[in-house]
Amino acid sequence: MQKIVLFVTTEDRQKTKTETDLEHLNTALRDAVAAGAEEITVSLTSGQYFLETPLVLSPETVGRGCSIRFVCPDSKPAAFCGWLPVTGFTETEVNGVRAWAAPIPKKDGKPRNCHSFFDKNGARLERPRFPETGFLRPVGIPGYEDDPNPFKTCTIWGVDITKNRNYDFYFAPGELPPMTRLSDVQVNMLHFWVGEKMSVRDIDRKKNIVSMVSAPVYRLLDESNDKNGKQKGARYFLDNVFEMLRKPGQVYEDRETGTLYYIPRDGESPENCVVYAADTQQLLIINGMDRISFDNVAFVGTDWKRTDRHVTVGAQQAAADVTDPAVTVNDASDLRFSGCAFEHIGNYAVQLQENVHGVMFEGCSFRDLGAGGIWCAGSRAGNYEDGPAPEATPVNTEPTMEENA
C-alpha cells in the first residue's frame, strides 16, 4: 500500500520545501492520488487557517480511491477559521464616548458584510441594539386600522408565501430614536418559536411606520392577549443601531466604508486590540468521498448571512430553515471526527445531507452555536422520473456519538 504524508502549515509561517498551505492543498492531494497513493495523511501544524472559501473534498477537486486523514500532532489544534483578524485601531469618538476604529480587510475590493465579531479570547462581541434592554411591540398594521384584531388578521399563516404578506408596521409616536444608517439596521421579531431578522427599508416618522425589506413568515402576533382580550403585537428590537454604540465591548461595522468601530474595555489599548470579524459561513464540504477523518482539528468562527435571503420572506431562526453550516457532508461514508472542536459557529456546526453513512464523532466539543450541533437532514438519493423514490432506497444512518461535549 502506497502511503503519502503531506505537511501543511499556516500562511504566516515560513514554509520548507516539503510543506504547503491550505490554499494549495487540493493540488497536492490530486497529485498524490494521481501518483497512486492509497492512504494520504495531511499533517497540519497548530494555528489558525483563515478560509475565504470552504475546503472542498470531492472527486472533482482531489480525486478518489484513497483514504485521507487530516491530523494535527501538536497539543493545540489546527483551526479552520471563517473569521479574520482586524487590527490597526486608532482613537476616535462615537456618540460622545471613546472609541476605536479600524478598516476591515476588503474582499474583491469591496467592504465585507459581517454579522459576528469576537475578541482575542473568542468571546462574542455585542452589536448595539435599541432598546438596550427589553423589547418593543408594533401598535398596528397599515391597511388594518379599522380591524379590531389586526395582528391576528394580517399576514395569514399557512397560505402562499407570496400573498397576504405585510412589510410594514406602526410604532408608537416618539418611540424610536433618530437613526442615520437605516440600511444597517435589522428588525429582530420574536414570535411563535422563531426569531425573524429583517432589514429596515425606511422609517416614516410622520406616519410612524417601519418598512422592512422582506416580509415576516409569520404574523406579527404575540401568544398572549392584553387586558381587553385583544392579541398583542409580537416583541421586537432593532439590532445594529449605530446611535446605540456606547457600551464597552460593543462593535459596529459601517458597511459603506468598511470601518469597524469598537468601544474598548478597561485595560485595552489600540496597539494590542484584535477583533475577529467572521465572514465565511462554510469551512468544509465533503461530497462524494469515503474514508475521510479529522483528528485534533477545530472549526471556528463562522458568520450567519440569513438576512433577506428571500425577496418575499424574512429569515426564520428555526432548525428547518438554517443553511450553510460550517461543515457539509453529502453522498459520503466512513467518516470520523476525533478530538475536534466546533466553536463560535453562526449556523449549524455540521449538516449530514443525502446518502451519508458511517459517520463518527468521538471526543468532540460543540460550543457557541447559532443553530445546533449536527443536523441529520438526509433524503433518498437519486433521481426518480416516474414518481417518488421507492421505500427501499437507503437514507442516512444516524452518526455515532462517543464522549462528546
mmCIF file of C-alpha atoms in Angstrom:
data_model
loop_
_atom_site.group_PDB
_atom_site.id
_atom_site.type_symbol
_atom_site.label_atom_id
_atom_site.label_comp_id
_atom_site.label_asym_id
_atom_site.label_seq_id
_atom_site.Cartn_x
_atom_site.Cartn_y
_atom_site.Cartn_z
ATOM 1 C CA MET A 1 0.000 0.000 0.000
ATOM 2 C CA GLN A 2 1.443 3.347 -1.053
ATOM 3 C CA LYS A 3 1.303 5.935 1.738
ATOM 4 C CA ILE A 4 1.990 9.637 1.349
ATOM 5 C CA VAL A 5 2.301 12.353 4.006
ATOM 6 C CA LEU A 6 1.572 15.982 3.108
ATOM 7 C CA PHE A 7 2.765 18.680 5.503
ATOM 8 C CA VAL A 8 0.605 21.805 5.754
ATOM 9 C CA THR A 9 1.346 24.961 7.712
ATOM 10 C CA THR A 10 -0.330 28.305 8.255
ATOM 11 C CA GLU A 11 0.274 31.184 5.872
ATOM 12 C CA ASP A 12 2.155 33.260 8.448
ATOM 13 C CA ARG A 13 4.896 30.654 8.897
ATOM 14 C CA GLN A 14 7.969 30.114 6.770
ATOM 15 C CA LYS A 15 7.455 27.006 4.664
ATOM 16 C CA THR A 16 10.046 24.362 3.930
ATOM 17 C CA LYS A 17 10.323 22.665 0.547
ATOM 18 C CA THR A 18 8.158 19.788 1.804
ATOM 19 C CA GLU A 19 5.345 21.996 3.155
ATOM 20 C CA THR A 20 2.336 23.614 1.504
ATOM 21 C CA ASP A 21 -0.554 25.755 2.707
ATOM 22 C CA LEU A 22 -4.291 25.118 2.767
ATOM 23 C CA GLU A 23 -4.871 27.166 -0.385
ATOM 24 C CA HIS A 24 -2.729 24.768 -2.443
ATOM 25 C CA LEU A 25 -3.649 21.577 -0.602
ATOM 26 C CA ASN A 26 -6.139 20.292 -3.184
ATOM 27 C CA THR A 27 -3.464 20.414 -5.879
ATOM 28 C CA ALA A 28 -1.135 18.390 -3.680
ATOM 29 C CA LEU A 29 -3.899 15.890 -2.955
ATOM 30 C CA ARG A 30 -4.721 15.467 -6.652
ATOM 31 C CA ASP A 31 -1.069 14.877 -7.445
ATOM 32 C CA ALA A 32 -0.802 12.290 -4.668
ATOM 33 C CA VAL A 33 -3.920 10.451 -5.845
ATOM 34 C CA ALA A 34 -2.712 10.543 -9.443
ATOM 35 C CA ALA A 35 0.594 9.056 -8.284
ATOM 36 C CA GLY A 36 -1.281 6.032 -6.927
ATOM 37 C CA ALA A 37 -1.484 6.869 -3.238
ATOM 38 C CA GLU A 38 -3.917 4.661 -1.325
ATOM 39 C CA GLU A 39 -3.512 6.361 2.050
ATOM 40 C CA ILE A 40 -2.778 10.075 2.497
ATOM 41 C CA THR A 41 -2.019 11.772 5.801
ATOM 42 C CA VAL A 42 -2.328 15.565 5.890
ATOM 43 C CA SER A 43 -0.188 16.690 8.827
ATOM 44 C CA LEU A 44 -1.277 20.153 9.974
ATOM 45 C CA THR A 45 0.735 22.438 12.224
ATOM 46 C CA SER A 46 -1.272 24.062 15.006
ATOM 47 C CA GLY A 47 -2.566 27.587 14.477
ATOM 48 C CA GLN A 48 -5.274 29.400 12.574
ATOM 49 C CA TYR A 49 -6.010 28.729 8.912
ATOM 50 C CA PHE A 50 -8.167 31.526 7.508
ATOM 51 C CA LEU A 51 -10.545 30.356 4.787
ATOM 52 C CA GLU A 52 -12.126 32.809 2.357
ATOM 53 C CA THR A 53 -13.887 29.855 0.704
ATOM 54 C CA PRO A 54 -14.545 26.373 2.081
ATOM 55 C CA LEU A 55 -12.144 23.489 1.632
ATOM 56 C CA VAL A 56 -13.925 21.176 -0.822
ATOM 57 C CA LEU A 57 -13.131 17.461 -0.837
ATOM 58 C CA SER A 58 -14.751 15.776 -3.828
ATOM 59 C CA PRO A 59 -13.746 13.525 -6.734
ATOM 60 C CA GLU A 60 -13.551 16.643 -8.909
ATOM 61 C CA THR A 61 -11.222 18.564 -6.591
ATOM 62 C CA VAL A 62 -8.922 15.852 -5.196
ATOM 63 C CA GLY A 63 -9.783 12.584 -6.942
ATOM 64 C CA ARG A 64 -10.878 9.458 -5.153
ATOM 65 C CA GLY A 65 -9.832 5.929 -4.358
ATOM 66 C CA CYS A 66 -7.744 6.564 -1.254
ATOM 67 C CA SER A 67 -8.264 7.398 2.397
ATOM 68 C CA ILE A 68 -7.359 10.884 3.645
ATOM 69 C CA ARG A 69 -6.569 11.640 7.268
ATOM 70 C CA PHE A 70 -6.216 15.227 8.495
ATOM 71 C CA VAL A 71 -4.302 15.301 11.763
ATOM 72 C CA CYS A 72 -2.637 17.924 13.947
ATOM 73 C CA PRO A 73 0.050 16.193 16.042
ATOM 74 C CA ASP A 74 0.575 19.255 18.277
ATOM 75 C CA SER A 75 -1.027 19.737 21.677
ATOM 76 C CA LYS A 76 -3.124 22.623 20.352
ATOM 77 C CA PRO A 77 -5.412 22.022 17.370
ATOM 78 C CA ALA A 78 -5.187 23.241 13.825
ATOM 79 C CA ALA A 79 -8.109 25.650 13.455
ATOM 80 C CA PHE A 80 -10.017 26.136 10.210
ATOM 81 C CA CYS A 81 -11.364 29.679 10.668
ATOM 82 C CA GLY A 82 -14.103 31.677 8.988
ATOM 83 C CA TRP A 83 -13.096 34.836 10.807
ATOM 84 C CA LEU A 84 -10.223 37.175 10.081
ATOM 85 C CA PRO A 85 -8.307 39.447 12.470
ATOM 86 C CA VAL A 86 -8.918 43.187 12.452
ATOM 87 C CA THR A 87 -6.047 45.247 13.859
ATOM 88 C CA GLY A 88 -4.582 48.715 13.444
ATOM 89 C CA PHE A 89 -7.149 50.540 15.586
ATOM 90 C CA THR A 90 -6.912 54.293 16.094
ATOM 91 C CA GLU A 91 -8.572 56.561 18.650
ATOM 92 C CA THR A 92 -11.823 58.307 17.775
ATOM 93 C CA GLU A 93 -15.102 59.331 19.398
ATOM 94 C CA VAL A 94 -18.556 57.904 18.702
ATOM 95 C CA ASN A 95 -21.819 59.095 20.237
ATOM 96 C CA GLY A 96 -19.883 61.093 22.821
ATOM 97 C CA VAL A 97 -17.809 58.145 24.091
ATOM 98 C CA ARG A 98 -14.248 56.982 23.479
ATOM 99 C CA ALA A 99 -13.998 54.509 20.622
ATOM 100 C CA TRP A 100 -11.523 52.891 18.276
ATOM 101 C CA ALA A 101 -11.790 52.468 14.520
ATOM 102 C CA ALA A 102 -10.020 50.181 12.045
ATOM 103 C CA PRO A 103 -10.555 49.133 8.430
ATOM 104 C CA ILE A 104 -11.838 45.617 7.843
ATOM 105 C CA PRO A 105 -9.819 43.903 5.081
ATOM 106 C CA LYS A 106 -11.834 44.103 1.870
ATOM 107 C CA LYS A 107 -12.972 41.179 -0.235
ATOM 108 C CA ASP A 108 -12.765 41.543 -4.029
ATOM 109 C CA GLY A 109 -12.180 45.243 -3.464
ATOM 110 C CA LYS A 110 -15.437 45.727 -1.559
ATOM 111 C CA PRO A 111 -16.275 46.083 2.158
ATOM 112 C CA ARG A 112 -17.363 42.867 3.815
ATOM 113 C CA ASN A 113 -20.756 42.235 5.341
ATOM 114 C CA CYS A 114 -20.028 40.640 8.715
ATOM 115 C CA HIS A 115 -22.549 39.961 11.467
ATOM 116 C CA SER A 116 -20.432 38.112 14.057
ATOM 117 C CA PHE A 117 -17.485 39.569 15.950
ATOM 118 C CA PHE A 118 -15.230 38.136 18.663
ATOM 119 C CA ASP A 119 -12.442 39.341 20.940
ATOM 120 C CA LYS A 120 -8.967 37.805 21.042
ATOM 121 C CA ASN A 121 -10.162 35.189 23.558
ATOM 122 C CA GLY A 122 -13.038 34.079 21.355
ATOM 123 C CA ALA A 123 -15.788 35.786 23.383
ATOM 124 C CA ARG A 124 -18.634 37.016 21.201
ATOM 125 C CA LEU A 125 -18.964 40.812 20.997
ATOM 126 C CA GLU A 126 -22.365 42.513 21.034
ATOM 127 C CA ARG A 127 -23.778 44.696 18.319
ATOM 128 C CA PRO A 128 -25.628 47.792 19.617
ATOM 129 C CA ARG A 129 -29.407 47.436 19.824
ATOM 130 C CA PHE A 130 -32.467 49.506 20.679
ATOM 131 C CA PRO A 131 -33.760 49.354 23.271
ATOM 132 C CA GLU A 132 -30.649 48.377 25.229
ATOM 133 C CA THR A 133 -32.781 46.001 27.311
ATOM 134 C CA GLY A 134 -36.292 44.690 26.885
ATOM 135 C CA PHE A 135 -38.441 44.837 23.788
ATOM 136 C CA LEU A 136 -40.872 46.947 21.781
ATOM 137 C CA ARG A 137 -44.174 45.926 20.174
ATOM 138 C CA PRO A 138 -45.879 47.038 16.965
ATOM 139 C CA VAL A 139 -49.014 49.053 17.705
ATOM 140 C CA GLY A 140 -50.775 48.397 14.406
ATOM 141 C CA ILE A 141 -50.576 47.274 10.782
ATOM 142 C CA PRO A 142 -51.043 49.695 7.823
ATOM 143 C CA GLY A 143 -54.236 48.819 5.965
ATOM 144 C CA TYR A 144 -55.809 47.246 9.045
ATOM 145 C CA GLU A 145 -56.576 50.412 11.003
ATOM 146 C CA ASP A 146 -60.266 49.530 11.359
ATOM 147 C CA ASP A 147 -59.659 45.879 12.180
ATOM 148 C CA PRO A 148 -60.407 45.120 15.879
ATOM 149 C CA ASN A 149 -57.659 42.472 15.958
ATOM 150 C CA PRO A 150 -55.128 43.377 13.224
ATOM 151 C CA PHE A 151 -52.227 41.201 14.357
ATOM 152 C CA LYS A 152 -54.381 38.093 14.091
ATOM 153 C CA THR A 153 -55.939 39.044 10.750
ATOM 154 C CA CYS A 154 -52.830 40.251 8.940
ATOM 155 C CA THR A 155 -50.194 38.012 7.359
ATOM 156 C CA ILE A 156 -52.144 34.779 7.218
ATOM 157 C CA TRP A 157 -50.194 31.739 8.299
ATOM 158 C CA GLY A 158 -50.271 28.708 6.032
ATOM 159 C CA VAL A 159 -51.070 30.311 2.654
ATOM 160 C CA ASP A 160 -48.976 31.050 -0.411
ATOM 161 C CA ILE A 161 -45.997 32.970 0.973
ATOM 162 C CA THR A 162 -46.141 35.469 -1.909
ATOM 163 C CA LYS A 163 -49.617 36.610 -0.820
ATOM 164 C CA ASN A 164 -51.100 38.219 2.265
ATOM 165 C CA ARG A 165 -47.700 39.405 3.461
ATOM 166 C CA ASN A 166 -47.147 42.743 5.091
ATOM 167 C CA TYR A 167 -43.839 44.577 5.029
ATOM 168 C CA ASP A 168 -44.798 47.425 7.380
ATOM 169 C CA PHE A 169 -45.961 48.046 10.925
ATOM 170 C CA TYR A 170 -46.848 51.035 13.105
ATOM 171 C CA PHE A 171 -44.704 52.041 16.077
ATOM 172 C CA ALA A 172 -45.752 54.264 18.952
ATOM 173 C CA PRO A 173 -45.144 58.011 18.329
ATOM 174 C CA GLY A 174 -41.707 59.100 19.536
ATOM 175 C CA GLU A 175 -40.712 55.534 20.424
ATOM 176 C CA LEU A 176 -37.781 55.094 18.008
ATOM 177 C CA PRO A 177 -34.629 57.238 18.202
ATOM 178 C CA PRO A 178 -33.075 59.039 15.217
ATOM 179 C CA MET A 179 -31.070 56.605 13.073
ATOM 180 C CA THR A 180 -28.750 57.685 10.276
ATOM 181 C CA ARG A 181 -27.673 54.293 8.897
ATOM 182 C CA LEU A 182 -31.004 52.577 8.262
ATOM 183 C CA SER A 183 -29.586 50.134 5.713
ATOM 184 C CA ASP A 184 -27.540 48.520 8.514
ATOM 185 C CA VAL A 185 -30.443 48.211 10.967
ATOM 186 C CA GLN A 186 -32.368 44.951 11.392
ATOM 187 C CA VAL A 187 -35.734 44.234 12.966
ATOM 188 C CA ASN A 188 -35.464 41.142 15.186
ATOM 189 C CA MET A 189 -39.058 39.967 15.555
ATOM 190 C CA LEU A 190 -39.690 37.329 18.238
ATOM 191 C CA HIS A 191 -42.918 35.423 17.770
ATOM 192 C CA PHE A 192 -44.141 31.866 17.983
ATOM 193 C CA TRP A 193 -40.969 29.745 18.095
ATOM 194 C CA VAL A 194 -38.850 31.805 15.704
ATOM 195 C CA GLY A 195 -36.818 34.991 15.706
ATOM 196 C CA GLU A 196 -37.061 36.583 12.270
ATOM 197 C CA LYS A 197 -34.416 39.008 11.051
ATOM 198 C CA MET A 198 -35.490 41.623 8.520
ATOM 199 C CA SER A 199 -33.564 44.634 7.264
ATOM 200 C CA VAL A 200 -35.143 48.061 7.582
ATOM 201 C CA ARG A 201 -36.049 49.730 4.306
ATOM 202 C CA ASP A 202 -37.342 53.019 5.724
ATOM 203 C CA ILE A 203 -38.862 54.687 8.793
ATOM 204 C CA ASP A 204 -41.643 57.207 8.173
ATOM 205 C CA ARG A 205 -41.715 59.370 11.294
ATOM 206 C CA LYS A 206 -44.730 61.378 10.180
ATOM 207 C CA LYS A 207 -46.869 58.271 9.872
ATOM 208 C CA ASN A 208 -44.916 56.234 12.487
ATOM 209 C CA ILE A 209 -44.355 53.337 10.082
ATOM 210 C CA VAL A 210 -41.384 50.949 9.869
ATOM 211 C CA SER A 211 -40.960 49.431 6.402
ATOM 212 C CA MET A 212 -38.917 46.249 6.017
ATOM 213 C CA VAL A 213 -37.037 44.851 3.030
ATOM 214 C CA SER A 214 -38.669 41.450 3.441
ATOM 215 C CA ALA A 215 -41.952 40.369 4.953
ATOM 216 C CA PRO A 216 -42.153 38.115 8.014
ATOM 217 C CA VAL A 217 -43.098 34.491 7.540
ATOM 218 C CA TYR A 218 -45.475 34.503 10.493
ATOM 219 C CA ARG A 219 -47.993 37.017 11.785
ATOM 220 C CA LEU A 220 -46.647 39.869 13.899
ATOM 221 C CA LEU A 221 -48.501 38.296 16.766
ATOM 222 C CA ASP A 222 -47.754 37.518 20.380
ATOM 223 C CA GLU A 223 -49.091 34.374 22.014
ATOM 224 C CA SER A 224 -50.710 36.434 24.781
ATOM 225 C CA ASN A 225 -53.646 38.864 24.940
ATOM 226 C CA ASP A 226 -53.924 42.299 26.505
ATOM 227 C CA LYS A 227 -56.365 43.120 29.316
ATOM 228 C CA ASN A 228 -59.180 43.568 26.788
ATOM 229 C CA GLY A 229 -58.647 40.127 25.239
ATOM 230 C CA LYS A 230 -57.029 41.607 22.144
ATOM 231 C CA GLN A 231 -53.933 39.833 20.886
ATOM 232 C CA LYS A 232 -50.699 41.810 21.222
ATOM 233 C CA GLY A 233 -48.145 42.591 18.579
ATOM 234 C CA ALA A 234 -45.001 40.460 18.706
ATOM 235 C CA ARG A 235 -41.968 41.554 20.677
ATOM 236 C CA TYR A 236 -39.124 43.043 18.662
ATOM 237 C CA PHE A 237 -35.923 45.036 18.963
ATOM 238 C CA LEU A 238 -33.722 46.868 16.475
ATOM 239 C CA ASP A 239 -30.259 45.383 16.034
ATOM 240 C CA ASN A 240 -27.067 47.042 14.771
ATOM 241 C CA VAL A 241 -28.072 50.640 15.555
ATOM 242 C CA PHE A 242 -25.083 52.975 15.255
ATOM 243 C CA GLU A 243 -26.528 55.591 17.615
ATOM 244 C CA MET A 244 -26.644 52.994 20.429
ATOM 245 C CA LEU A 245 -22.921 52.210 20.157
ATOM 246 C CA ARG A 246 -21.590 53.321 23.557
ATOM 247 C CA LYS A 247 -21.072 50.355 25.897
ATOM 248 C CA PRO A 248 -17.627 48.730 26.391
ATOM 249 C CA GLY A 249 -17.291 45.570 24.328
ATOM 250 C CA GLN A 250 -19.762 46.655 21.641
ATOM 251 C CA VAL A 251 -18.796 46.625 17.987
ATOM 252 C CA TYR A 252 -20.296 48.108 14.839
ATOM 253 C CA GLU A 253 -19.371 47.696 11.172
ATOM 254 C CA ASP A 254 -20.016 50.640 8.865
ATOM 255 C CA ARG A 255 -20.679 48.676 5.696
ATOM 256 C CA GLU A 256 -20.452 51.650 3.369
ATOM 257 C CA THR A 257 -16.882 52.462 4.391
ATOM 258 C CA GLY A 258 -15.757 49.066 5.687
ATOM 259 C CA THR A 259 -14.825 50.603 9.045
ATOM 260 C CA LEU A 260 -15.111 48.665 12.282
ATOM 261 C CA TYR A 261 -15.893 50.680 15.425
ATOM 262 C CA TYR A 262 -15.163 49.217 18.842
ATOM 263 C CA ILE A 263 -15.849 50.553 22.337
ATOM 264 C CA PRO A 264 -12.797 49.461 24.385
ATOM 265 C CA ARG A 265 -12.850 47.783 27.753
ATOM 266 C CA ASP A 266 -10.655 48.723 30.692
ATOM 267 C CA GLY A 267 -7.035 47.686 30.231
ATOM 268 C CA GLU A 268 -7.156 47.520 26.436
ATOM 269 C CA SER A 269 -5.120 49.675 24.086
ATOM 270 C CA PRO A 270 -5.348 50.228 20.312
ATOM 271 C CA GLU A 271 -1.941 48.610 19.864
ATOM 272 C CA ASN A 272 -2.878 45.268 21.460
ATOM 273 C CA CYS A 273 -6.514 45.109 20.364
ATOM 274 C CA VAL A 274 -7.593 42.345 17.989
ATOM 275 C CA VAL A 275 -11.200 41.867 16.891
ATOM 276 C CA TYR A 276 -12.098 38.824 14.810
ATOM 277 C CA ALA A 277 -14.725 39.506 12.138
ATOM 278 C CA ALA A 278 -16.487 36.378 10.863
ATOM 279 C CA ASP A 279 -17.242 36.452 7.160
ATOM 280 C CA THR A 280 -17.109 32.898 5.798
ATOM 281 C CA GLN A 281 -20.066 30.639 6.584
ATOM 282 C CA GLN A 282 -18.803 27.280 5.369
ATOM 283 C CA LEU A 283 -15.401 25.820 6.192
ATOM 284 C CA LEU A 284 -15.537 22.276 4.840
ATOM 285 C CA ILE A 285 -17.588 20.488 2.168
ATOM 286 C CA ILE A 286 -17.255 16.728 1.701
ATOM 287 C CA ASN A 287 -19.154 15.491 -1.367
ATOM 288 C CA GLY A 288 -18.900 12.042 -2.913
ATOM 289 C CA MET A 289 -15.951 10.909 -0.779
ATOM 290 C CA ASP A 290 -15.292 7.972 1.549
ATOM 291 C CA ARG A 291 -12.727 7.269 4.287
ATOM 292 C CA ILE A 292 -12.040 10.820 5.429
ATOM 293 C CA SER A 293 -11.016 11.579 9.015
ATOM 294 C CA PHE A 294 -10.076 14.601 11.110
ATOM 295 C CA ASP A 295 -8.058 14.419 14.333
ATOM 296 C CA ASN A 296 -7.435 17.442 16.589
ATOM 297 C CA VAL A 297 -8.886 19.936 14.109
ATOM 298 C CA ALA A 298 -11.089 22.865 15.156
ATOM 299 C CA PHE A 299 -13.774 24.510 13.028
ATOM 300 C CA VAL A 300 -14.104 28.035 14.317
ATOM 301 C CA GLY A 301 -15.620 31.454 13.739
ATOM 302 C CA THR A 302 -18.247 31.399 11.001
ATOM 303 C CA ASP A 303 -20.854 34.027 10.217
ATOM 304 C CA TRP A 304 -24.590 33.908 9.523
ATOM 305 C CA LYS A 305 -25.965 35.709 6.493
ATOM 306 C CA ARG A 306 -29.660 34.924 6.677
ATOM 307 C CA THR A 307 -30.984 38.445 6.268
ATOM 308 C CA ASP A 308 -33.397 38.941 3.369
ATOM 309 C CA ARG A 309 -32.309 35.803 1.582
ATOM 310 C CA HIS A 310 -35.782 35.587 0.058
ATOM 311 C CA VAL A 311 -37.392 38.532 -1.653
ATOM 312 C CA THR A 312 -40.790 37.950 -0.092
ATOM 313 C CA VAL A 313 -39.979 36.191 3.154
ATOM 314 C CA GLY A 314 -37.692 37.093 6.036
ATOM 315 C CA ALA A 315 -35.316 34.618 7.624
ATOM 316 C CA GLN A 316 -36.587 32.352 10.376
ATOM 317 C CA GLN A 317 -34.201 31.070 13.004
ATOM 318 C CA ALA A 318 -35.747 27.619 13.012
ATOM 319 C CA ALA A 319 -33.991 24.312 12.509
ATOM 320 C CA ALA A 320 -35.520 23.551 9.128
ATOM 321 C CA ASP A 321 -34.614 26.954 7.695
ATOM 322 C CA VAL A 322 -30.935 27.272 8.610
ATOM 323 C CA THR A 323 -28.492 26.536 5.816
ATOM 324 C CA ASP A 324 -24.776 26.994 5.150
ATOM 325 C CA PRO A 325 -23.409 25.007 8.101
ATOM 326 C CA ALA A 326 -19.708 25.097 8.932
ATOM 327 C CA VAL A 327 -19.293 21.510 7.710
ATOM 328 C CA THR A 328 -21.444 19.918 4.993
ATOM 329 C CA VAL A 329 -21.345 16.219 4.143
ATOM 330 C CA ASN A 330 -23.139 14.720 1.149
ATOM 331 C CA ASP A 331 -23.022 11.283 -0.504
ATOM 332 C CA ALA A 332 -20.225 10.016 1.746
ATOM 333 C CA SER A 333 -19.412 7.191 4.115
ATOM 334 C CA ASP A 334 -16.818 6.058 6.652
ATOM 335 C CA LEU A 335 -16.036 9.475 8.102
ATOM 336 C CA ARG A 336 -14.580 10.231 11.517
ATOM 337 C CA PHE A 337 -14.124 13.393 13.589
ATOM 338 C CA SER A 338 -11.977 12.699 16.641
ATOM 339 C CA GLY A 339 -10.996 15.268 19.246
ATOM 340 C CA CYS A 340 -12.374 18.082 17.074
ATOM 341 C CA ALA A 341 -13.933 21.342 18.246
ATOM 342 C CA PHE A 342 -16.849 23.208 16.665
ATOM 343 C CA GLU A 343 -16.971 26.663 18.220
ATOM 344 C CA HIS A 344 -18.332 30.159 17.537
ATOM 345 C CA ILE A 345 -20.442 28.969 14.626
ATOM 346 C CA GLY A 346 -23.079 31.229 13.038
ATOM 347 C CA ASN A 347 -25.449 28.474 11.865
ATOM 348 C CA TYR A 348 -25.264 24.691 12.326
ATOM 349 C CA ALA A 349 -21.912 23.090 13.060
ATOM 350 C CA VAL A 350 -22.476 20.050 10.800
ATOM 351 C CA GLN A 351 -25.106 19.056 8.272
ATOM 352 C CA LEU A 352 -25.351 15.469 7.003
ATOM 353 C CA GLN A 353 -27.197 15.628 3.701
ATOM 354 C CA GLU A 354 -28.155 12.858 1.262
ATOM 355 C CA ASN A 355 -26.816 9.321 1.339
ATOM 356 C CA VAL A 356 -24.428 9.696 4.277
ATOM 357 C CA HIS A 357 -23.427 6.614 6.280
ATOM 358 C CA GLY A 358 -20.907 5.563 8.897
ATOM 359 C CA VAL A 359 -20.046 8.923 10.462
ATOM 360 C CA MET A 360 -18.456 9.003 13.928
ATOM 361 C CA PHE A 361 -17.945 11.954 16.266
ATOM 362 C CA GLU A 362 -15.615 10.946 19.071
ATOM 363 C CA GLY A 363 -14.419 13.227 21.863
ATOM 364 C CA CYS A 364 -15.598 16.370 20.058
ATOM 365 C CA SER A 365 -16.860 19.588 21.614
ATOM 366 C CA PHE A 366 -19.695 21.822 20.386
ATOM 367 C CA ARG A 367 -19.910 25.336 21.836
ATOM 368 C CA ASP A 368 -21.427 28.721 20.957
ATOM 369 C CA LEU A 369 -23.552 27.597 18.016
ATOM 370 C CA GLY A 370 -26.068 29.837 16.263
ATOM 371 C CA ALA A 371 -28.427 26.973 15.395
ATOM 372 C CA GLY A 372 -27.426 23.497 16.544
ATOM 373 C CA GLY A 373 -24.749 20.825 16.606
ATOM 374 C CA ILE A 374 -25.444 18.152 13.992
ATOM 375 C CA TRP A 375 -28.316 18.351 11.530
ATOM 376 C CA CYS A 376 -29.182 14.970 10.050
ATOM 377 C CA ALA A 377 -31.060 16.270 7.027
ATOM 378 C CA GLY A 378 -30.966 13.285 4.697
ATOM 379 C CA SER A 379 -33.251 12.193 1.922
ATOM 380 C CA ARG A 380 -33.417 9.430 -0.587
ATOM 381 C CA ALA A 381 -30.601 9.861 -3.054
ATOM 382 C CA GLY A 382 -31.130 9.571 -6.800
ATOM 383 C CA ASN A 383 -33.475 10.907 -9.464
ATOM 384 C CA TYR A 384 -36.818 9.183 -9.935
ATOM 385 C CA GLU A 385 -38.553 10.368 -13.099
ATOM 386 C CA ASP A 386 -41.520 8.047 -12.697
ATOM 387 C CA GLY A 387 -42.553 9.153 -9.234
ATOM 388 C CA PRO A 388 -41.358 9.212 -5.653
ATOM 389 C CA ALA A 389 -38.364 7.192 -4.539
ATOM 390 C CA PRO A 390 -39.131 3.586 -3.598
ATOM 391 C CA GLU A 391 -39.328 2.804 0.098
ATOM 392 C CA ALA A 392 -36.257 0.554 -0.108
ATOM 393 C CA THR A 393 -33.967 3.385 -1.187
ATOM 394 C CA PRO A 394 -31.331 3.930 1.528
ATOM 395 C CA VAL A 395 -31.491 7.056 3.633
ATOM 396 C CA ASN A 396 -28.955 8.444 6.079
ATOM 397 C CA THR A 397 -27.864 6.466 9.070
ATOM 398 C CA GLU A 398 -27.539 8.288 12.362
ATOM 399 C CA PRO A 399 -23.970 9.346 13.293
ATOM 400 C CA THR A 400 -22.181 7.534 16.071
ATOM 401 C CA MET A 401 -21.536 9.767 19.077
ATOM 402 C CA GLU A 402 -18.977 8.914 21.748
ATOM 403 C CA GLU A 403 -17.884 11.113 24.675
ATOM 404 C CA ASN A 404 -18.612 14.444 23.007
ATOM 405 C CA ALA A 405 -19.208 17.655 24.930
#
